[in-house]
mmCIF file of C-alpha atoms and ligand atoms in Angstrom:
data_model
loop_
_atom_site.group_PDB
_atom_site.id
_atom_site.type_symbol
_atom_site.label_atom_id
_atom_site.label_comp_id
_atom_site.label_asym_id
_atom_site.label_seq_id
_atom_site.Cartn_x
_atom_site.Cartn_y
_atom_site.Cartn_z
ATOM 1 C CA MET A 1 45.683 22.381 78.721
ATOM 2 C CA THR A 2 42.885 24.774 79.573
ATOM 3 C CA MET A 3 45.500 27.319 80.703
ATOM 4 C CA ALA A 4 47.423 27.103 77.416
ATOM 5 C CA ILE A 5 44.271 27.448 75.332
ATOM 6 C CA THR A 6 43.069 30.358 77.461
ATOM 7 C CA ARG A 7 46.386 32.178 77.040
ATOM 8 C CA ALA A 8 46.408 31.498 73.282
ATOM 9 C CA LYS A 9 42.882 32.883 73.050
ATOM 10 C CA GLU A 10 43.855 35.932 75.123
ATOM 11 C CA GLU A 11 46.742 36.598 72.737
ATOM 12 C CA GLY A 12 44.407 36.450 69.745
ATOM 13 C CA ALA A 13 45.515 33.107 68.294
ATOM 14 C CA LYS A 14 43.118 31.630 65.759
ATOM 15 C CA ALA A 15 44.765 28.210 65.786
ATOM 16 C CA VAL A 16 46.745 25.972 68.124
ATOM 17 C CA ILE A 17 49.007 23.026 67.367
ATOM 18 C CA CYS A 18 50.404 20.093 69.304
ATOM 19 C CA ALA A 19 52.382 16.918 68.797
ATOM 20 C CA SER A 20 50.827 14.023 70.598
ATOM 21 C CA THR A 21 50.800 10.375 71.514
ATOM 22 C CA GLY A 22 47.044 10.893 71.859
ATOM 23 C CA ASN A 23 46.024 12.454 75.153
ATOM 24 C CA THR A 24 47.430 15.939 74.640
ATOM 25 C CA SER A 25 45.678 16.090 71.275
ATOM 26 C CA ALA A 26 42.388 14.933 72.785
ATOM 27 C CA SER A 27 42.368 17.722 75.361
ATOM 28 C CA ALA A 28 43.778 20.344 72.984
ATOM 29 C CA ALA A 29 41.026 19.515 70.482
ATOM 30 C CA ALA A 30 38.288 19.729 73.124
ATOM 31 C CA TYR A 31 39.394 23.033 74.648
ATOM 32 C CA ALA A 32 40.195 24.565 71.261
ATOM 33 C CA VAL A 33 36.761 23.842 69.835
ATOM 34 C CA ARG A 34 35.165 25.361 72.942
ATOM 35 C CA ALA A 35 37.323 28.460 72.458
ATOM 36 C CA GLY A 36 36.390 28.699 68.777
ATOM 37 C CA MET A 37 39.914 27.950 67.575
ATOM 38 C CA VAL A 38 41.253 25.553 64.970
ATOM 39 C CA CYS A 39 43.295 22.704 66.476
ATOM 40 C CA ALA A 40 46.059 21.078 64.437
ATOM 41 C CA VAL A 41 47.386 17.765 65.690
ATOM 42 C CA LEU A 42 50.540 15.915 64.650
ATOM 43 C CA VAL A 43 50.599 12.239 65.575
ATOM 44 C CA PRO A 44 53.010 9.417 64.767
ATOM 45 C CA ARG A 45 51.423 7.413 61.956
ATOM 46 C CA GLY A 46 49.789 4.179 63.114
ATOM 47 C CA LYS A 47 50.880 4.649 66.728
ATOM 48 C CA ILE A 48 47.803 6.262 68.278
ATOM 49 C CA ALA A 49 45.204 4.328 70.257
ATOM 50 C CA LEU A 50 41.785 4.493 68.602
ATOM 51 C CA GLY A 51 39.988 5.990 71.618
ATOM 52 C CA LYS A 52 42.340 8.966 71.656
ATOM 53 C CA MET A 53 42.205 9.505 67.905
ATOM 54 C CA GLY A 54 38.409 9.352 68.237
ATOM 55 C CA GLN A 55 38.440 12.232 70.718
ATOM 56 C CA ALA A 56 40.489 14.498 68.464
ATOM 57 C CA LEU A 57 38.313 13.541 65.479
ATOM 58 C CA VAL A 58 34.999 14.177 67.196
ATOM 59 C CA HIS A 59 36.143 17.628 68.273
ATOM 60 C CA GLY A 60 37.006 18.435 64.676
ATOM 61 C CA ALA A 61 40.801 18.666 64.963
ATOM 62 C CA LYS A 62 42.894 18.783 61.789
ATOM 63 C CA ILE A 63 44.971 15.653 62.189
ATOM 64 C CA LEU A 64 48.207 14.995 60.317
ATOM 65 C CA GLN A 65 49.759 11.553 60.654
ATOM 66 C CA VAL A 66 53.510 12.001 60.485
ATOM 67 C CA ASP A 67 55.909 9.393 59.165
ATOM 68 C CA GLY A 68 57.956 9.463 62.326
ATOM 69 C CA ASN A 69 57.682 9.120 66.088
ATOM 70 C CA PHE A 70 56.397 11.550 68.744
ATOM 71 C CA ASP A 71 59.754 13.309 68.931
ATOM 72 C CA ASP A 72 59.649 13.996 65.178
ATOM 73 C CA CYS A 73 56.094 15.297 65.573
ATOM 74 C CA LEU A 74 57.191 17.711 68.306
ATOM 75 C CA THR A 75 60.098 18.975 66.200
ATOM 76 C CA LEU A 76 57.658 19.618 63.369
ATOM 77 C CA ALA A 77 55.114 21.291 65.675
ATOM 78 C CA ARG A 78 57.805 23.623 67.071
ATOM 79 C CA SER A 79 58.897 24.535 63.562
ATOM 80 C CA LEU A 80 55.328 25.257 62.443
ATOM 81 C CA SER A 81 54.588 27.426 65.481
ATOM 82 C CA ASP A 82 57.878 29.313 64.955
ATOM 83 C CA ASN A 83 57.059 30.073 61.331
ATOM 84 C CA TYR A 84 53.276 30.240 61.046
ATOM 85 C CA PRO A 85 50.428 31.861 63.012
ATOM 86 C CA VAL A 86 49.659 28.917 65.283
ATOM 87 C CA ALA A 87 50.284 28.613 69.038
ATOM 88 C CA LEU A 88 52.109 25.561 70.386
ATOM 89 C CA VAL A 89 50.227 23.949 73.310
ATOM 90 C CA ASN A 90 52.556 21.107 74.197
ATOM 91 C CA SER A 91 54.069 21.103 77.673
ATOM 92 C CA VAL A 92 57.074 23.068 76.360
ATOM 93 C CA ASN A 93 54.627 25.966 76.650
ATOM 94 C CA PRO A 94 55.263 27.255 80.216
ATOM 95 C CA VAL A 95 51.588 28.092 80.672
ATOM 96 C CA ARG A 96 50.836 24.356 80.411
ATOM 97 C CA ILE A 97 53.152 23.700 83.357
ATOM 98 C CA GLU A 98 51.499 26.481 85.373
ATOM 99 C CA GLY A 99 48.170 24.708 84.954
ATOM 100 C CA GLN A 100 49.475 21.182 85.500
ATOM 101 C CA LYS A 101 51.308 22.130 88.701
ATOM 102 C CA THR A 102 47.949 22.688 90.407
ATOM 103 C CA ALA A 103 47.479 18.913 90.493
ATOM 104 C CA ALA A 104 50.162 18.932 93.220
ATOM 105 C CA PHE A 105 48.221 21.650 95.054
ATOM 106 C CA GLU A 106 45.131 19.426 94.978
ATOM 107 C CA ILE A 107 47.057 16.496 96.445
ATOM 108 C CA VAL A 108 48.388 18.597 99.331
ATOM 109 C CA ASP A 109 44.934 20.094 99.877
ATOM 110 C CA ALA A 110 43.429 16.590 100.060
ATOM 111 C CA LEU A 111 46.120 14.979 102.221
ATOM 112 C CA GLY A 112 46.843 17.965 104.486
ATOM 113 C CA ASP A 113 50.536 17.846 103.478
ATOM 114 C CA ALA A 114 52.729 16.538 100.682
ATOM 115 C CA PRO A 115 53.088 12.747 100.520
ATOM 116 C CA ASP A 116 56.404 11.074 101.308
ATOM 117 C CA ILE A 117 56.737 9.893 97.722
ATOM 118 C CA HIS A 118 55.000 10.762 94.456
ATOM 119 C CA VAL A 119 55.244 8.217 91.653
ATOM 120 C CA LEU A 120 54.625 9.097 87.993
ATOM 121 C CA PRO A 121 54.991 7.621 84.536
ATOM 122 C CA VAL A 122 57.455 9.707 82.510
ATOM 123 C CA GLY A 123 57.077 10.361 78.798
ATOM 124 C CA ASN A 124 57.737 13.903 77.624
ATOM 125 C CA ALA A 125 58.407 14.743 81.316
ATOM 126 C CA GLY A 126 55.949 17.632 81.549
ATOM 127 C CA ASN A 127 54.042 16.012 84.408
ATOM 128 C CA ILE A 128 56.999 15.334 86.705
ATOM 129 C CA THR A 129 58.197 18.889 86.021
ATOM 130 C CA ALA A 130 54.790 20.392 86.777
ATOM 131 C CA TYR A 131 54.076 18.382 89.931
ATOM 132 C CA TRP A 132 57.490 19.231 91.318
ATOM 133 C CA LYS A 133 56.905 22.927 90.641
ATOM 134 C CA GLY A 134 53.580 22.727 92.455
ATOM 135 C CA TYR A 135 55.037 20.932 95.469
ATOM 136 C CA THR A 136 57.975 23.320 95.800
ATOM 137 C CA GLU A 137 55.717 26.364 95.566
ATOM 138 C CA TYR A 138 53.361 25.053 98.251
ATOM 139 C CA ALA A 139 56.351 24.271 100.489
ATOM 140 C CA ALA A 140 57.868 27.711 99.835
ATOM 141 C CA ASP A 141 54.727 29.550 100.893
ATOM 142 C CA GLY A 142 54.200 27.287 103.904
ATOM 143 C CA THR A 143 51.024 25.597 102.669
ATOM 144 C CA ALA A 144 52.900 22.275 102.795
ATOM 145 C CA ALA A 145 55.440 21.423 105.471
ATOM 146 C CA ARG A 146 57.582 19.347 103.119
ATOM 147 C CA THR A 147 58.075 18.172 99.554
ATOM 148 C CA PRO A 148 57.852 14.540 98.397
ATOM 149 C CA ARG A 149 60.526 12.459 96.763
ATOM 150 C CA MET A 150 59.665 12.250 93.066
ATOM 151 C CA TRP A 151 59.905 8.773 91.546
ATOM 152 C CA GLY A 152 59.528 8.618 87.781
ATOM 153 C CA PHE A 153 59.223 5.498 85.637
ATOM 154 C CA GLN A 154 59.840 5.136 81.935
ATOM 155 C CA ALA A 155 59.078 2.061 79.839
ATOM 156 C CA SER A 156 62.229 0.018 79.250
ATOM 157 C CA GLY A 157 62.060 0.389 75.459
ATOM 158 C CA SER A 158 61.584 4.144 75.793
ATOM 159 C CA ALA A 159 63.832 5.091 78.668
ATOM 160 C CA PRO A 160 66.133 7.906 77.476
ATOM 161 C CA ILE A 161 66.456 9.534 80.904
ATOM 162 C CA VAL A 162 67.391 6.223 82.521
ATOM 163 C CA ARG A 163 69.929 5.435 79.777
ATOM 164 C CA GLY A 164 71.242 8.994 79.653
ATOM 165 C CA GLU A 165 70.831 9.187 75.872
ATOM 166 C CA VAL A 166 68.151 9.806 73.271
ATOM 167 C CA VAL A 167 66.309 6.650 72.178
ATOM 168 C CA LYS A 168 65.939 7.015 68.409
ATOM 169 C CA ASP A 169 63.303 4.344 67.915
ATOM 170 C CA PRO A 170 61.366 4.103 71.196
ATOM 171 C CA SER A 171 59.109 1.104 71.680
ATOM 172 C CA THR A 172 56.653 -0.016 74.362
ATOM 173 C CA ILE A 173 53.060 -1.179 74.578
ATOM 174 C CA ALA A 174 52.439 1.952 76.672
ATOM 175 C CA THR A 175 51.848 4.172 73.627
ATOM 176 C CA ALA A 176 51.406 7.361 75.661
ATOM 177 C CA ILE A 177 55.007 7.232 76.922
ATOM 178 C CA ARG A 178 56.643 5.993 73.710
ATOM 179 C CA ILE A 179 58.918 9.035 73.695
ATOM 180 C CA GLY A 180 62.659 8.926 73.044
ATOM 181 C CA ASN A 181 63.731 12.526 73.601
ATOM 182 C CA PRO A 182 61.636 14.155 76.344
ATOM 183 C CA ALA A 183 61.260 17.912 75.953
ATOM 184 C CA SER A 184 61.457 18.502 79.716
ATOM 185 C CA TRP A 185 64.391 16.145 80.248
ATOM 186 C CA GLN A 186 66.489 18.664 82.227
ATOM 187 C CA TYR A 187 63.532 19.642 84.408
ATOM 188 C CA ALA A 188 62.870 15.974 85.135
ATOM 189 C CA LEU A 189 66.472 15.564 86.269
ATOM 190 C CA ALA A 190 66.072 18.621 88.481
ATOM 191 C CA ALA A 191 62.863 17.216 90.009
ATOM 192 C CA ARG A 192 64.629 13.911 90.629
ATOM 193 C CA ASP A 193 67.733 15.427 92.181
ATOM 194 C CA GLU A 194 66.174 18.278 94.165
ATOM 195 C CA SER A 195 63.578 15.917 95.650
ATOM 196 C CA GLY A 196 66.009 13.119 96.458
ATOM 197 C CA GLY A 197 64.098 10.772 94.164
ATOM 198 C CA PHE A 198 64.999 8.662 91.144
ATOM 199 C CA ILE A 199 63.930 7.842 87.590
ATOM 200 C CA ASP A 200 63.921 4.160 86.718
ATOM 201 C CA GLU A 201 62.428 1.872 84.088
ATOM 202 C CA VAL A 202 59.735 -0.797 84.065
ATOM 203 C CA THR A 203 59.333 -3.497 81.437
ATOM 204 C CA ASP A 204 56.189 -3.933 79.361
ATOM 205 C CA ARG A 205 55.558 -7.134 81.296
ATOM 206 C CA GLN A 206 55.668 -5.226 84.603
ATOM 207 C CA ILE A 207 53.395 -2.530 83.155
ATOM 208 C CA LEU A 208 50.828 -5.107 82.005
ATOM 209 C CA SER A 209 50.949 -6.898 85.329
ATOM 210 C CA ALA A 210 50.211 -3.645 87.212
ATOM 211 C CA TYR A 211 47.540 -2.780 84.621
ATOM 212 C CA ARG A 212 45.749 -6.075 85.286
ATOM 213 C CA LEU A 213 46.196 -5.819 89.051
ATOM 214 C CA LEU A 214 44.638 -2.343 89.158
ATOM 215 C CA ALA A 215 41.663 -3.530 87.104
ATOM 216 C CA SER A 216 41.116 -6.883 88.791
ATOM 217 C CA GLN A 217 41.772 -5.934 92.420
ATOM 218 C CA GLU A 218 41.170 -2.199 92.742
ATOM 219 C CA GLY A 219 38.394 -1.704 90.173
ATOM 220 C CA VAL A 220 40.500 0.956 88.461
ATOM 221 C CA PHE A 221 40.743 0.707 84.657
ATOM 222 C CA VAL A 222 43.696 2.722 83.409
ATOM 223 C CA GLU A 223 45.534 2.826 80.124
ATOM 224 C CA PRO A 224 48.848 0.934 80.032
ATOM 225 C CA ALA A 225 51.090 4.024 80.328
ATOM 226 C CA SER A 226 49.328 4.968 83.541
ATOM 227 C CA ALA A 227 50.106 1.604 85.071
ATOM 228 C CA ALA A 228 53.827 2.403 84.781
ATOM 229 C CA SER A 229 53.588 4.354 88.028
ATOM 230 C CA VAL A 230 52.100 1.437 89.961
ATOM 231 C CA ALA A 231 54.459 -1.019 88.241
ATOM 232 C CA GLY A 232 57.329 1.183 89.338
ATOM 233 C CA LEU A 233 56.104 1.364 92.911
ATOM 234 C CA LEU A 234 55.771 -2.431 93.045
ATOM 235 C CA LYS A 235 59.277 -2.790 91.629
ATOM 236 C CA ALA A 236 60.675 -0.338 94.168
ATOM 237 C CA ALA A 237 58.832 -2.080 97.008
ATOM 238 C CA GLY A 238 60.325 -5.382 95.863
ATOM 239 C CA GLU A 239 63.756 -3.778 96.084
ATOM 240 C CA GLY A 240 63.069 -2.699 99.675
ATOM 241 C CA LYS A 241 62.801 1.004 98.860
ATOM 242 C CA VAL A 242 59.409 1.505 100.528
ATOM 243 C CA ASP A 243 59.010 1.830 104.291
ATOM 244 C CA PRO A 244 55.807 0.834 106.107
ATOM 245 C CA GLY A 245 53.536 3.752 106.941
ATOM 246 C CA GLN A 246 54.712 6.022 104.168
ATOM 247 C CA THR A 247 52.176 8.114 102.281
ATOM 248 C CA ILE A 248 52.658 7.418 98.579
ATOM 249 C CA VAL A 249 50.733 8.949 95.688
ATOM 250 C CA CYS A 250 50.711 7.274 92.279
ATOM 251 C CA THR A 251 49.337 9.288 89.396
ATOM 252 C CA VAL A 252 47.425 7.022 87.028
ATOM 253 C CA THR A 253 47.283 9.332 84.096
ATOM 254 C CA GLY A 254 44.706 8.004 81.628
ATOM 255 C CA ASN A 255 41.398 6.143 81.464
ATOM 256 C CA GLY A 256 41.584 2.573 80.172
ATOM 257 C CA LEU A 257 38.862 3.114 77.576
ATOM 258 C CA LYS A 258 41.218 5.313 75.595
ATOM 259 C CA ASP A 259 43.558 2.433 74.836
ATOM 260 C CA PRO A 260 41.569 -0.757 75.506
ATOM 261 C CA ASP A 261 43.411 -3.214 73.250
ATOM 262 C CA TRP A 262 45.247 -4.824 76.129
ATOM 263 C CA ALA A 263 42.054 -5.223 78.145
ATOM 264 C CA VAL A 264 40.518 -7.305 75.389
ATOM 265 C CA ALA A 265 43.636 -9.189 74.289
ATOM 266 C CA GLY A 266 43.799 -12.575 75.987
ATOM 267 C CA ALA A 267 40.534 -12.056 77.903
ATOM 268 C CA PRO A 268 38.025 -14.951 77.836
ATOM 269 C CA GLN A 269 35.186 -14.702 75.303
ATOM 270 C CA PRO A 270 31.746 -13.981 76.835
ATOM 271 C CA VAL A 271 29.575 -17.109 77.156
ATOM 272 C CA THR A 272 26.286 -17.076 75.200
ATOM 273 C CA VAL A 273 23.098 -18.393 76.866
ATOM 274 C CA PRO A 274 19.412 -18.584 75.904
ATOM 275 C CA VAL A 275 16.832 -16.495 77.800
ATOM 276 C CA ASP A 276 16.665 -19.144 80.513
ATOM 277 C CA ALA A 277 17.425 -18.611 84.211
ATOM 278 C CA VAL A 278 18.482 -22.222 84.850
ATOM 279 C CA ALA A 279 20.908 -22.232 81.917
ATOM 280 C CA ALA A 280 22.283 -18.848 82.979
ATOM 281 C CA ALA A 281 22.645 -20.006 86.612
ATOM 282 C CA GLU A 282 24.516 -23.118 85.474
ATOM 283 C CA LYS A 283 26.937 -21.092 83.367
ATOM 284 C CA LEU A 284 27.477 -18.732 86.310
ATOM 285 C CA GLY A 285 28.238 -21.655 88.618
ATOM 286 C CA LEU A 286 25.310 -20.790 90.892
ATOM 287 C CA VAL A 287 23.954 -24.353 91.030
HETATM 288 C C1 LIG B 1 48.430 8.501 79.787
HETATM 289 C C2 LIG B 1 49.749 9.189 79.916
HETATM 290 N N1 LIG B 1 50.539 8.848 80.929
HETATM 291 C C3 LIG B 1 51.734 9.425 81.109
HETATM 292 C C4 LIG B 1 52.206 10.380 80.251
HETATM 293 C C5 LIG B 1 53.529 10.955 80.533
HETATM 294 O O1 LIG B 1 53.435 12.302 80.905
HETATM 295 P P1 LIG B 1 54.602 13.272 80.502
HETATM 296 O O2 LIG B 1 54.676 13.272 79.014
HETATM 297 O O3 LIG B 1 54.162 14.574 81.043
HETATM 298 O O4 LIG B 1 55.838 12.744 81.100
HETATM 299 C C6 LIG B 1 51.441 10.758 79.164
HETATM 300 C C7 LIG B 1 51.950 11.729 78.175
HETATM 301 O O5 LIG B 1 53.102 11.636 77.844
HETATM 302 C C8 LIG B 1 50.172 10.157 78.995
HETATM 303 O O6 LIG B 1 49.390 10.472 77.967
HETATM 304 N N1 LIG B 2 51.433 11.822 76.441
HETATM 305 C C1 LIG B 2 51.519 13.058 75.781
HETATM 306 C C2 LIG B 2 52.819 13.385 75.139
HETATM 307 C C3 LIG B 2 53.384 14.619 75.679
HETATM 308 O O1 LIG B 2 52.659 15.775 75.440
HETATM 309 P P1 LIG B 2 52.883 17.020 76.401
HETATM 310 O O2 LIG B 2 52.483 18.184 75.603
HETATM 311 O O3 LIG B 2 52.011 16.801 77.595
HETATM 312 O O4 LIG B 2 54.314 17.039 76.766
HETATM 313 C C4 LIG B 2 50.408 13.074 74.763
HETATM 314 O O5 LIG B 2 49.325 12.679 75.142
HETATM 315 O O6 LIG B 2 50.609 13.440 73.640
#
C-alpha cells in the first residue's frame, strides 16, 4: 500500500479511494493521512469487522457503506476513479503488486531459497499474484534457485476460482476473503498453473479449527481469513499432498485483534475472585 500511496502522491493526487473488506482500507487510510491526502473507503454495509473499521475511522478516512458486497464496492471504486480526481489504490493498481511482491523477496532472503510450497488465503487474489511475481523475479535473476508451488485457499462459500464462476452472494465467517469475483482472477490462475500448484477451498469449520489451533498451540492470534492458509495446508496434508522434509510457508495475513468476534464466541467466561491468594489458588487448581 505504501507504494501505491507514494505513486499517487508523486502524481499529484489529492485523494485516494479503495474498496475494502477492511484491511486494505485500514492501510490506505493510515498511509494517506501520513501523505496528507484524503482517503475515501467503500465497504460492504454491515460486513466489516469493528477493529478494521476502527482503523479507517481513527485515521480520518471518509467511509461510505455500500448496499452491496465487496465486488460491488470495487466496481463503484473503479467507476469513481475513472470519472473523478481520485486515485484507486486497490490491488488492481499495478504499483500495489510491485510493493506486495517484495514479501516473496523477504521470504527467500530469510530462508536462503524459495520454499517448496507457499500457501495463501485467496480473496481478491492480489497476494497470490504478487508473491508469484516476486518469486519468479528472484528466480529469473538467480537470487533464488527455484520457485515454490503456490497453493491458494478460498472459503467454501466464497470460492469463485474453485467453482470456475462468479459467486454472486459470497458468504463465510472469514470476512476478509468474502469476495465473489476476484479482480486478479486470471493472474491467480497463472500463478497456480505456472507454479504447478492448485487453488482449493476450505470450509468455515476448517478455518475455525485452524484459527483455534494457531492460537492455542502456536501462540499466534490471527484473524479467521488468515487461518484459511493453515486450514488448507492441514487439509492437503490429510490428503497426502505433503511430503516429509518439505519447506512450506503459510502466510497468515491479519492480526486476530482486527476481527476478534470468533475468539470471544464460545470462550469460557473469566472467573471472578476476591483479593485473596488462597481463593485465587483454588480457582487456578494450584491446591
Ligand atoms: C486478512 C486477509 N487475508 C487474506 C486476504 C486475501 O488476499 P487477496 O485479496 O490479496 O487474495 C485479505 C484480503 O483480501 C485479507 O484482508
Ligand atoms: N482483503 C482485502 C480485499 C482486497 O483488497 P485488495 O486491494 O488488496 O485487492 C481488503 O482488506 O479489503
